[in-house]
Amino acid sequence: MSEEKKAVVIGGGIAGVQAASSISGMAVTLVSNEPYLPYYRMRIEEVLGGKEPEALYIHPQSWYEEKCIEYISGTVVAISKGFVSLSDGREIPYDKLLIATGSAARSLNLPGGRKQGCVLRTMTDAISLKTCLKDAKSFTVIGGGLLGLEAACSVADDFNIPVSVIETAPYILPRQLDEESAKLLQAKLQERGVNVIVSGETESADDSYVYLKDGRKIASDVLCFSVGVNPGKELAEKAGIKTNRGIIIDSHMQTSMENVYAAGDAAELDGRTFGLAMHAREMGSAAAKAMMGESVEYVPSEPSSLLKIAGIDVVSLGALEGVKKVETDGDKRRTFFVQNGILRGAVLINDKASMMKVKSLIGKEF
């Protein structure tokens, strides 16, 4: 009787957990470098409002035991042919390996003498930020991305201090929204106590203020950066695996090293990196199939995002290109993007119920 093959997954994000839960016929080990069980990263601002980390876990400890997934909280420091090395000296053998190391938050090194700024990407970040906010007199986020906006809302709701968001683009969430939809959302954020500054170019910062190039200064006792992420490719680079912006994979999820695959934010396919949970989940499933020897050709789905900011449901589907057609119905707003008679994308405000129907129409005559 042949010995059971071993699959190792590095990374406890959505891609890693999806892959680990989808692999069958192999012994599965999931390694995460965080001191918490895998959690929903897009909800970590809830910790600022008082939720315990456990409330955000994707699955309880018992789930991993029931699935026969060996879960290890540890840091992988090296990948070699046939095994990975942990910082505590352990070596874990593998027949198939998935690198799902996610991405790391960027920050800015601003002149002006500010001692530090924070980021909000991990559970540890959220807990640290909550501690800083206990004695804070003001809070500013540089970057109008999703996590930054949600953090700003949470702080405005739960801490009685001025809250500001500084976005360099002409409107917030430029990747997910058209300008008119973004302005509606911005107005709601203002109502919630979040001062939104767009087309704001940051020049410098000290321990009390952020200074803009137009001369304005924004109170900033606590400063948080929400200015994008860098794919987690360092382990792969160290192992000699081909990388560019991310870890280069083919449509079979395979890296340049035999029996090593990559998925999620860390992966790069055809020059494109991915930052959405839906793609992480898809790639985790595709990687699991490839590791099990199934014939897989991963084709990314059209992007879609379901957001809830300032109490408003926002759905962004497909590409926001083409001629805009707008429908309104009370507090609902639907913006369709049509190109050459084909529906390319849509933004739905307070109309989550229409999401699946509209999604099915993307790429069809409209």
PDB file of C-alpha atoms in Angstrom, residues 44 53 66 188 254:
ATOM      1  CA  ILE A  44     -11.456  43.353  10.767  1.00  0.00           C
ATOM      2  CA  PRO A  53     -11.210  38.094  17.043  1.00  0.00           C
ATOM      3  CA  GLU A  66     -13.255  17.345  11.380  1.00  0.00           C
ATOM      4  CA  LYS A 188     -23.556  59.383   3.415  1.00  0.00           C
ATOM      5  CA  GLN A 254       1.568  26.107 -11.591  1.00  0.00           C
TER       6      GLN A 254
END
